[in-house]
Amino acid sequence: MDEFERLAALHEYGLLDTPADEELSAVVRAAAVVAGVPTATLNLLDADRQCQLTTTGFAGADSPRQDSLCNVVVAGGEAVYTRDASADGRFAASPWVTGVLADVRFYASVPLTTPEGHVLGTLCVFHDQPVDLDRTRLDALHDLAIVVLALFERRRQARLFADLAAETEAQRELAARYAGELEVRQELINAVHETAGVAIVACDQDGHLTLFNRTARAWHGLEADAGLDPDQWSARYHLRAADGITPLNADDVPLRRALRGETVENVEMVIAPEDADPIRVLCTGRALRRADGTPLGAVVTMSDITAERTGREDIADRERLLASMLDTTTDACVATDSRGAVTAWNPAAEAMFGWRAAEAFGRRLTDLIIPERLRAAHDQGLARRAAGSEARLTGLVEVPAVRRDGSELQVELSLGSFTWRGERRFHAFLRDVTERAAARARLAAANVELTEANAELDRFTAMVAHDLKSPLTTITGYTELLAERDDERERVPLAAIGRAATRMRVMIDDLLDYARATHEPLDLRPVDAGETVDLLVDEMDPERSVRARVTRDVLPPLWTHPTLLRQVLANLIDNAVRYTAPDVLPRVHVSAQEGPAGTTIRVTDNGIGIAPESREDVFDLFHRERTGDGYRGTGIGLSTCRRIVERHGGRIWIEPGSERGTSVCFTVPNPVALVAS
């Protein structure tokens, strides 16, 4: 690989010393997650330095290329992985390994190779501890490197498109200079209405038309005809000389001149369609060539300068349109000079504030609609903005205003400035939001009341649970004392009392769990779902653990509340083991499927199953399926699970098992999806 060509390709992408966008940073974070390490970086290797474009887990910086671990990857063009760099002869002496710059042990790096074979740099993951990296994760790093190259290419294409847009904008500014003598009020009108577009036409090296953009088709009233000879262009598309009368000579057509290699800049001509008004245009064009200099064709842009001749009429039409819009809008529109004197006051302003336009013109806004307590601050702010010492107000703000009768209202204000004959002036749109502000205040008060009610509910729940459990403890204690008496007649009813007390205690605990699932704050963090399942299995009732077999796949970390996730998994695994036929050995398997929006967890069993028509009802509070004798529950567990999952932004549902039994599935969104929602 030629180093000069590699460096040229690197600089062509324009990536060095420029901040990375969020997409590249996201890929680097994904690489760290894939490798299961805290640190990753996107390295670009220039002639004598390593530029860390974006990093995760540490602060990136430039460093000498000779010290770079990734120099091996760039030189060889192949991915490199070492479990312990200190034991690898290629890296053991590097300051990144010896402790001078870092204490790297695990190191894996994949090349960022362009379609032409140039290695621009690497996508690198590392850790200060030895780490094993399987083939699957190394392949995933290769896939992420392909994504990085695609983002590089998109960035390069965006830069090229921006250059073309800048060239087009230059032509638009050139046309605007011809209208320089028009009234300065054009600025205000142009702020409301879009300007006319630019026509673009092109041909190939043989003179066949290849492009008429939308504006060109509209002006000419025709499509680009690739079968025409250049000698026919002038007649076919009704081209006239600058006088608007003389047919344009075939050799003088701007596109043909550009094709011959001539300089075409600010050439004026007229397009005179048979069934439309003529359009006077200013043309600029050039020949198109490949990198090796061979011709590709030519392109010409045309700007409409008809407004130079008919500008005053056009401005009058636009003023009438603007006046009509301002007269019919429901928002008040007010304009003032630099002193705050009213120069515009539309009918909506009359209705909103009670002042007629004739009464408002020339009077200072302070005397009309500004509450007395705010007038001094308003005048000071106006003076600063008129002098240009304070930035203009952006966005929408809510401020108080006053009507003619002295009553106050709340208005939503959008403020802008413009120049009129050298003086800075202001215009504003105002909307009456008095009722909306009142509704917002009522909502805030209701939220405070709701928060207090929830806190009171938590206290009430704890108190009720305590008050209910205390007599249950007494009942259980006396039942156990009575059971010690050797009386066969009492044994059966005492056992029934004990079982009823136990069920009551379980129901109280389940209700407390349900209350906590509703009100406990969500402290989201990465949680090892596999470890959670293992701990639940270890803590399972010995009698059940002997009968049941609970297995799991490798489960990814979940962005969730640790205690609430444990509560969901405990409920689902307990149900899976409990609701199994007596002659069947319970089998429970926990699996996961990752997707772009999050992870789906499935708890699959070989139990008695749930009828299709009941798969939604079982999530209702206190709902219990008719499962026959021997299966006991409170009807609260699955309802608690749904409440927890939905608070995390996910959903929970039931599917039939592969052969028999049930799969209970729930989703946990990833952090990106949570932010988006």
PDB file of N, CA and C in Angstrom, residues 473-549:
ATOM      1  N   THR A 473     -50.269 -12.425  62.882  1.00  0.00           N
ATOM      2  CA  THR A 473     -49.216 -13.061  63.681  1.00  0.00           C
ATOM      3  C   THR A 473     -49.809 -13.666  64.945  1.00  0.00           C
ATOM      4  N   THR A 474     -50.733 -12.936  65.550  1.00  0.00           N
ATOM      5  CA  THR A 474     -51.389 -13.447  66.760  1.00  0.00           C
ATOM      6  C   THR A 474     -52.187 -14.709  66.458  1.00  0.00           C
ATOM      7  N   ILE A 475     -52.957 -14.658  65.350  1.00  0.00           N
ATOM      8  CA  ILE A 475     -53.768 -15.828  64.964  1.00  0.00           C
ATOM      9  C   ILE A 475     -52.867 -17.035  64.731  1.00  0.00           C
ATOM     10  N   THR A 476     -51.777 -16.810  64.004  1.00  0.00           N
ATOM     11  CA  THR A 476     -50.868 -17.925  63.697  1.00  0.00           C
ATOM     12  C   THR A 476     -50.266 -18.499  64.971  1.00  0.00           C
ATOM     13  N   GLY A 477     -49.866 -17.591  65.897  1.00  0.00           N
ATOM     14  CA  GLY A 477     -49.248 -18.066  67.135  1.00  0.00           C
ATOM     15  C   GLY A 477     -50.202 -18.918  67.955  1.00  0.00           C
ATOM     16  N   TYR A 478     -51.447 -18.440  68.134  1.00  0.00           N
ATOM     17  CA  TYR A 478     -52.411 -19.219  68.909  1.00  0.00           C
ATOM     18  C   TYR A 478     -52.785 -20.517  68.194  1.00  0.00           C
ATOM     19  N   THR A 479     -52.820 -20.457  66.863  1.00  0.00           N
ATOM     20  CA  THR A 479     -53.135 -21.683  66.118  1.00  0.00           C
ATOM     21  C   THR A 479     -52.061 -22.739  66.359  1.00  0.00           C
ATOM     22  N   GLU A 480     -50.809 -22.330  66.355  1.00  0.00           N
ATOM     23  CA  GLU A 480     -49.710 -23.280  66.579  1.00  0.00           C
ATOM     24  C   GLU A 480     -49.779 -23.846  68.000  1.00  0.00           C
ATOM     25  N   LEU A 481     -50.145 -22.970  68.990  1.00  0.00           N
ATOM     26  CA  LEU A 481     -50.260 -23.474  70.366  1.00  0.00           C
ATOM     27  C   LEU A 481     -51.378 -24.501  70.488  1.00  0.00           C
ATOM     28  N   LEU A 482     -52.522 -24.206  69.857  1.00  0.00           N
ATOM     29  CA  LEU A 482     -53.645 -25.140  69.923  1.00  0.00           C
ATOM     30  C   LEU A 482     -53.321 -26.442  69.195  1.00  0.00           C
ATOM     31  N   ALA A 483     -52.511 -26.320  68.096  1.00  0.00           N
ATOM     32  CA  ALA A 483     -52.190 -27.525  67.322  1.00  0.00           C
ATOM     33  C   ALA A 483     -51.338 -28.508  68.121  1.00  0.00           C
ATOM     34  N   GLU A 484     -50.643 -28.011  69.164  1.00  0.00           N
ATOM     35  CA  GLU A 484     -49.801 -28.897  69.976  1.00  0.00           C
ATOM     36  C   GLU A 484     -50.637 -29.837  70.852  1.00  0.00           C
ATOM     37  N   ARG A 485     -51.905 -29.482  71.040  1.00  0.00           N
ATOM     38  CA  ARG A 485     -52.779 -30.374  71.817  1.00  0.00           C
ATOM     39  C   ARG A 485     -53.170 -31.569  70.959  1.00  0.00           C
ATOM     40  N   ASP A 486     -53.176 -32.697  71.528  1.00  0.00           N
ATOM     41  CA  ASP A 486     -53.450 -33.937  70.783  1.00  0.00           C
ATOM     42  C   ASP A 486     -54.957 -34.153  70.695  1.00  0.00           C
ATOM     43  N   ASP A 487     -55.577 -33.313  69.875  1.00  0.00           N
ATOM     44  CA  ASP A 487     -57.032 -33.396  69.707  1.00  0.00           C
ATOM     45  C   ASP A 487     -57.321 -33.513  68.224  1.00  0.00           C
ATOM     46  N   GLU A 488     -57.725 -34.704  67.756  1.00  0.00           N
ATOM     47  CA  GLU A 488     -57.935 -34.955  66.325  1.00  0.00           C
ATOM     48  C   GLU A 488     -59.039 -34.074  65.768  1.00  0.00           C
ATOM     49  N   ARG A 489     -60.048 -33.740  66.577  1.00  0.00           N
ATOM     50  CA  ARG A 489     -61.167 -32.946  66.070  1.00  0.00           C
ATOM     51  C   ARG A 489     -60.726 -31.506  65.763  1.00  0.00           C
ATOM     52  N   GLU A 490     -59.743 -31.009  66.488  1.00  0.00           N
ATOM     53  CA  GLU A 490     -59.301 -29.629  66.280  1.00  0.00           C
ATOM     54  C   GLU A 490     -58.253 -29.497  65.184  1.00  0.00           C
ATOM     55  N   ARG A 491     -57.590 -30.610  64.841  1.00  0.00           N
ATOM     56  CA  ARG A 491     -56.432 -30.523  63.934  1.00  0.00           C
ATOM     57  C   ARG A 491     -56.823 -29.986  62.557  1.00  0.00           C
ATOM     58  N   VAL A 492     -57.923 -30.459  61.999  1.00  0.00           N
ATOM     59  CA  VAL A 492     -58.310 -30.046  60.631  1.00  0.00           C
ATOM     60  C   VAL A 492     -58.685 -28.575  60.578  1.00  0.00           C
ATOM     61  N   PRO A 493     -59.596 -28.102  61.471  1.00  0.00           N
ATOM     62  CA  PRO A 493     -59.914 -26.659  61.400  1.00  0.00           C
ATOM     63  C   PRO A 493     -58.728 -25.769  61.732  1.00  0.00           C
ATOM     64  N   LEU A 494     -57.844 -26.206  62.636  1.00  0.00           N
ATOM     65  CA  LEU A 494     -56.671 -25.390  62.938  1.00  0.00           C
ATOM     66  C   LEU A 494     -55.744 -25.291  61.729  1.00  0.00           C
ATOM     67  N   ALA A 495     -55.611 -26.398  61.003  1.00  0.00           N
ATOM     68  CA  ALA A 495     -54.774 -26.369  59.785  1.00  0.00           C
ATOM     69  C   ALA A 495     -55.373 -25.423  58.749  1.00  0.00           C
ATOM     70  N   ALA A 496     -56.712 -25.431  58.628  1.00  0.00           N
ATOM     71  CA  ALA A 496     -57.372 -24.524  57.675  1.00  0.00           C
ATOM     72  C   ALA A 496     -57.144 -23.073  58.073  1.00  0.00           C
ATOM     73  N   ILE A 497     -57.214 -22.785  59.405  1.00  0.00           N
ATOM     74  CA  ILE A 497     -56.962 -21.423  59.871  1.00  0.00           C
ATOM     75  C   ILE A 497     -55.528 -21.006  59.536  1.00  0.00           C
ATOM     76  N   GLY A 498     -54.565 -21.905  59.749  1.00  0.00           N
ATOM     77  CA  GLY A 498     -53.166 -21.596  59.448  1.00  0.00           C
ATOM     78  C   GLY A 498     -52.945 -21.302  57.975  1.00  0.00           C
ATOM     79  N   ARG A 499     -53.581 -22.152  57.132  1.00  0.00           N
ATOM     80  CA  ARG A 499     -53.411 -21.921  55.681  1.00  0.00           C
ATOM     81  C   ARG A 499     -54.029 -20.587  55.274  1.00  0.00           C
ATOM     82  N   ALA A 500     -55.193 -20.268  55.835  1.00  0.00           N
ATOM     83  CA  ALA A 500     -55.853 -19.002  55.491  1.00  0.00           C
ATOM     84  C   ALA A 500     -54.991 -17.815  55.932  1.00  0.00           C
ATOM     85  N   ALA A 501     -54.384 -17.912  57.129  1.00  0.00           N
ATOM     86  CA  ALA A 501     -53.521 -16.826  57.601  1.00  0.00           C
ATOM     87  C   ALA A 501     -52.303 -16.664  56.711  1.00  0.00           C
ATOM     88  N   THR A 502     -51.738 -17.807  56.276  1.00  0.00           N
ATOM     89  CA  THR A 502     -50.579 -17.741  55.380  1.00  0.00           C
ATOM     90  C   THR A 502     -50.944 -17.071  54.064  1.00  0.00           C
ATOM     91  N   ARG A 503     -52.132 -17.468  53.496  1.00  0.00           N
ATOM     92  CA  ARG A 503     -52.564 -16.846  52.234  1.00  0.00           C
ATOM     93  C   ARG A 503     -52.779 -15.349  52.424  1.00  0.00           C
ATOM     94  N   MET A 504     -53.314 -14.966  53.579  1.00  0.00           N
ATOM     95  CA  MET A 504     -53.540 -13.547  53.834  1.00  0.00           C
ATOM     96  C   MET A 504     -52.217 -12.798  53.904  1.00  0.00           C
ATOM     97  N   ARG A 505     -51.211 -13.395  54.562  1.00  0.00           N
ATOM     98  CA  ARG A 505     -49.904 -12.749  54.654  1.00  0.00           C
ATOM     99  C   ARG A 505     -49.276 -12.595  53.266  1.00  0.00           C
ATOM    100  N   VAL A 506     -49.388 -13.643  52.435  1.00  0.00           N
ATOM    101  CA  VAL A 506     -48.848 -13.578  51.070  1.00  0.00           C
ATOM    102  C   VAL A 506     -49.544 -12.481  50.271  1.00  0.00           C
ATOM    103  N   MET A 507     -50.876 -12.377  50.437  1.00  0.00           N
ATOM    104  CA  MET A 507     -51.616 -11.350  49.698  1.00  0.00           C
ATOM    105  C   MET A 507     -51.193  -9.957  50.154  1.00  0.00           C
ATOM    106  N   ILE A 508     -50.975  -9.764  51.446  1.00  0.00           N
ATOM    107  CA  ILE A 508     -50.517  -8.462  51.945  1.00  0.00           C
ATOM    108  C   ILE A 508     -49.152  -8.124  51.349  1.00  0.00           C
ATOM    109  N   ASP A 509     -48.227  -9.113  51.374  1.00  0.00           N
ATOM    110  CA  ASP A 509     -46.903  -8.873  50.789  1.00  0.00           C
ATOM    111  C   ASP A 509     -47.013  -8.538  49.308  1.00  0.00           C
ATOM    112  N   ASP A 510     -47.889  -9.252  48.578  1.00  0.00           N
ATOM    113  CA  ASP A 510     -48.053  -8.976  47.143  1.00  0.00           C
ATOM    114  C   ASP A 510     -48.609  -7.581  46.914  1.00  0.00           C
ATOM    115  N   LEU A 511     -49.551  -7.154  47.776  1.00  0.00           N
ATOM    116  CA  LEU A 511     -50.099  -5.800  47.632  1.00  0.00           C
ATOM    117  C   LEU A 511     -49.025  -4.751  47.900  1.00  0.00           C
ATOM    118  N   LEU A 512     -48.153  -5.000  48.869  1.00  0.00           N
ATOM    119  CA  LEU A 512     -47.050  -4.079  49.119  1.00  0.00           C
ATOM    120  C   LEU A 512     -46.107  -4.011  47.924  1.00  0.00           C
ATOM    121  N   ASP A 513     -45.808  -5.185  47.338  1.00  0.00           N
ATOM    122  CA  ASP A 513     -44.975  -5.207  46.128  1.00  0.00           C
ATOM    123  C   ASP A 513     -45.624  -4.405  45.014  1.00  0.00           C
ATOM    124  N   TYR A 514     -46.946  -4.559  44.873  1.00  0.00           N
ATOM    125  CA  TYR A 514     -47.661  -3.824  43.821  1.00  0.00           C
ATOM    126  C   TYR A 514     -47.575  -2.315  44.072  1.00  0.00           C
ATOM    127  N   ALA A 515     -47.711  -1.901  45.318  1.00  0.00           N
ATOM    128  CA  ALA A 515     -47.623  -0.472  45.637  1.00  0.00           C
ATOM    129  C   ALA A 515     -46.223   0.055  45.359  1.00  0.00           C
ATOM    130  N   ARG A 516     -45.180  -0.719  45.736  1.00  0.00           N
ATOM    131  CA  ARG A 516     -43.814  -0.278  45.464  1.00  0.00           C
ATOM    132  C   ARG A 516     -43.550  -0.194  43.961  1.00  0.00           C
ATOM    133  N   ALA A 517     -44.074  -1.152  43.207  1.00  0.00           N
ATOM    134  CA  ALA A 517     -43.891  -1.134  41.751  1.00  0.00           C
ATOM    135  C   ALA A 517     -44.514   0.098  41.122  1.00  0.00           C
ATOM    136  N   THR A 518     -45.538   0.654  41.781  1.00  0.00           N
ATOM    137  CA  THR A 518     -46.232   1.829  41.242  1.00  0.00           C
ATOM    138  C   THR A 518     -45.522   3.121  41.598  1.00  0.00           C
ATOM    139  N   HIS A 519     -44.965   3.218  42.819  1.00  0.00           N
ATOM    140  CA  HIS A 519     -44.493   4.510  43.308  1.00  0.00           C
ATOM    141  C   HIS A 519     -42.988   4.604  43.488  1.00  0.00           C
ATOM    142  N   GLU A 520     -42.254   3.499  43.548  1.00  0.00           N
ATOM    143  CA  GLU A 520     -40.818   3.585  43.823  1.00  0.00           C
ATOM    144  C   GLU A 520     -40.104   4.312  42.682  1.00  0.00           C
ATOM    145  N   PRO A 521     -39.211   5.296  42.977  1.00  0.00           N
ATOM    146  CA  PRO A 521     -38.487   6.022  41.917  1.00  0.00           C
ATOM    147  C   PRO A 521     -37.650   5.062  41.081  1.00  0.00           C
ATOM    148  N   LEU A 522     -37.584   5.352  39.773  1.00  0.00           N
ATOM    149  CA  LEU A 522     -36.831   4.496  38.853  1.00  0.00           C
ATOM    150  C   LEU A 522     -35.368   4.935  38.826  1.00  0.00           C
ATOM    151  N   ASP A 523     -34.516   4.199  39.521  1.00  0.00           N
ATOM    152  CA  ASP A 523     -33.073   4.444  39.492  1.00  0.00           C
ATOM    153  C   ASP A 523     -32.475   3.507  38.441  1.00  0.00           C
ATOM    154  N   LEU A 524     -32.434   3.963  37.191  1.00  0.00           N
ATOM    155  CA  LEU A 524     -32.023   3.095  36.092  1.00  0.00           C
ATOM    156  C   LEU A 524     -30.509   2.991  36.032  1.00  0.00           C
ATOM    157  N   ARG A 525     -30.040   1.771  35.795  1.00  0.00           N
ATOM    158  CA  ARG A 525     -28.604   1.502  35.663  1.00  0.00           C
ATOM    159  C   ARG A 525     -28.437   0.182  34.922  1.00  0.00           C
ATOM    160  N   PRO A 526     -27.229  -0.109  34.387  1.00  0.00           N
ATOM    161  CA  PRO A 526     -27.016  -1.418  33.751  1.00  0.00           C
ATOM    162  C   PRO A 526     -27.079  -2.530  34.805  1.00  0.00           C
ATOM    163  N   VAL A 527     -27.901  -3.539  34.553  1.00  0.00           N
ATOM    164  CA  VAL A 527     -28.079  -4.649  35.498  1.00  0.00           C
ATOM    165  C   VAL A 527     -27.774  -5.963  34.778  1.00  0.00           C
ATOM    166  N   ASP A 528     -26.976  -6.834  35.411  1.00  0.00           N
ATOM    167  CA  ASP A 528     -26.647  -8.147  34.853  1.00  0.00           C
ATOM    168  C   ASP A 528     -27.850  -9.070  35.052  1.00  0.00           C
ATOM    169  N   ALA A 529     -28.646  -9.240  33.980  1.00  0.00           N
ATOM    170  CA  ALA A 529     -29.864 -10.051  34.086  1.00  0.00           C
ATOM    171  C   ALA A 529     -29.527 -11.517  34.359  1.00  0.00           C
ATOM    172  N   GLY A 530     -28.438 -12.015  33.787  1.00  0.00           N
ATOM    173  CA  GLY A 530     -28.055 -13.404  34.024  1.00  0.00           C
ATOM    174  C   GLY A 530     -27.727 -13.665  35.479  1.00  0.00           C
ATOM    175  N   GLU A 531     -26.994 -12.743  36.096  1.00  0.00           N
ATOM    176  CA  GLU A 531     -26.664 -12.904  37.518  1.00  0.00           C
ATOM    177  C   GLU A 531     -27.926 -12.857  38.367  1.00  0.00           C
ATOM    178  N   THR A 532     -28.881 -11.994  37.980  1.00  0.00           N
ATOM    179  CA  THR A 532     -30.137 -11.904  38.728  1.00  0.00           C
ATOM    180  C   THR A 532     -30.876 -13.240  38.698  1.00  0.00           C
ATOM    181  N   VAL A 533     -30.947 -13.877  37.508  1.00  0.00           N
ATOM    182  CA  VAL A 533     -31.613 -15.172  37.392  1.00  0.00           C
ATOM    183  C   VAL A 533     -30.897 -16.215  38.254  1.00  0.00           C
ATOM    184  N   ASP A 534     -29.556 -16.215  38.204  1.00  0.00           N
ATOM    185  CA  ASP A 534     -28.799 -17.200  38.983  1.00  0.00           C
ATOM    186  C   ASP A 534     -29.071 -17.047  40.480  1.00  0.00           C
ATOM    187  N   LEU A 535     -29.113 -15.812  40.965  1.00  0.00           N
ATOM    188  CA  LEU A 535     -29.371 -15.593  42.385  1.00  0.00           C
ATOM    189  C   LEU A 535     -30.773 -16.060  42.769  1.00  0.00           C
ATOM    190  N   LEU A 536     -31.739 -15.832  41.894  1.00  0.00           N
ATOM    191  CA  LEU A 536     -33.107 -16.287  42.186  1.00  0.00           C
ATOM    192  C   LEU A 536     -33.176 -17.813  42.260  1.00  0.00           C
ATOM    193  N   VAL A 537     -32.440 -18.473  41.371  1.00  0.00           N
ATOM    194  CA  VAL A 537     -32.434 -19.943  41.392  1.00  0.00           C
ATOM    195  C   VAL A 537     -31.784 -20.439  42.686  1.00  0.00           C
ATOM    196  N   ASP A 538     -30.661 -19.795  43.094  1.00  0.00           N
ATOM    197  CA  ASP A 538     -29.980 -20.208  44.324  1.00  0.00           C
ATOM    198  C   ASP A 538     -30.876 -20.019  45.549  1.00  0.00           C
ATOM    199  N   GLU A 539     -31.728 -18.994  45.521  1.00  0.00           N
ATOM    200  CA  GLU A 539     -32.575 -18.695  46.667  1.00  0.00           C
ATOM    201  C   GLU A 539     -33.924 -19.406  46.612  1.00  0.00           C
ATOM    202  N   MET A 540     -34.123 -20.256  45.593  1.00  0.00           N
ATOM    203  CA  MET A 540     -35.412 -20.927  45.435  1.00  0.00           C
ATOM    204  C   MET A 540     -35.666 -21.883  46.598  1.00  0.00           C
ATOM    205  N   ASP A 541     -36.943 -22.043  46.935  1.00  0.00           N
ATOM    206  CA  ASP A 541     -37.346 -22.971  47.991  1.00  0.00           C
ATOM    207  C   ASP A 541     -36.739 -24.349  47.727  1.00  0.00           C
ATOM    208  N   PRO A 542     -36.085 -24.954  48.736  1.00  0.00           N
ATOM    209  CA  PRO A 542     -35.395 -26.240  48.494  1.00  0.00           C
ATOM    210  C   PRO A 542     -36.301 -27.293  47.876  1.00  0.00           C
ATOM    211  N   GLU A 543     -37.547 -27.351  48.316  1.00  0.00           N
ATOM    212  CA  GLU A 543     -38.457 -28.377  47.774  1.00  0.00           C
ATOM    213  C   GLU A 543     -38.678 -28.157  46.280  1.00  0.00           C
ATOM    214  N   ARG A 544     -38.814 -26.881  45.882  1.00  0.00           N
ATOM    215  CA  ARG A 544     -39.019 -26.608  44.453  1.00  0.00           C
ATOM    216  C   ARG A 544     -37.740 -26.782  43.652  1.00  0.00           C
ATOM    217  N   SER A 545     -36.597 -26.373  44.232  1.00  0.00           N
ATOM    218  CA  SER A 545     -35.343 -26.445  43.486  1.00  0.00           C
ATOM    219  C   SER A 545     -34.966 -27.891  43.168  1.00  0.00           C
ATOM    220  N   VAL A 546     -35.380 -28.827  44.021  1.00  0.00           N
ATOM    221  CA  VAL A 546     -35.097 -30.238  43.737  1.00  0.00           C
ATOM    222  C   VAL A 546     -35.906 -30.709  42.539  1.00  0.00           C
ATOM    223  N   ARG A 547     -37.177 -30.264  42.452  1.00  0.00           N
ATOM    224  CA  ARG A 547     -38.049 -30.704  41.356  1.00  0.00           C
ATOM    225  C   ARG A 547     -37.793 -29.942  40.061  1.00  0.00           C
ATOM    226  N   ALA A 548     -37.490 -28.648  40.166  1.00  0.00           N
ATOM    227  CA  ALA A 548     -37.457 -27.794  38.973  1.00  0.00           C
ATOM    228  C   ALA A 548     -36.048 -27.691  38.399  1.00  0.00           C
ATOM    229  N   ARG A 549     -36.020 -27.456  37.084  1.00  0.00           N
ATOM    230  CA  ARG A 549     -34.748 -27.192  36.402  1.00  0.00           C
ATOM    231  C   ARG A 549     -34.891 -25.854  35.671  1.00  0.00           C
TER     232      ARG A 549
END
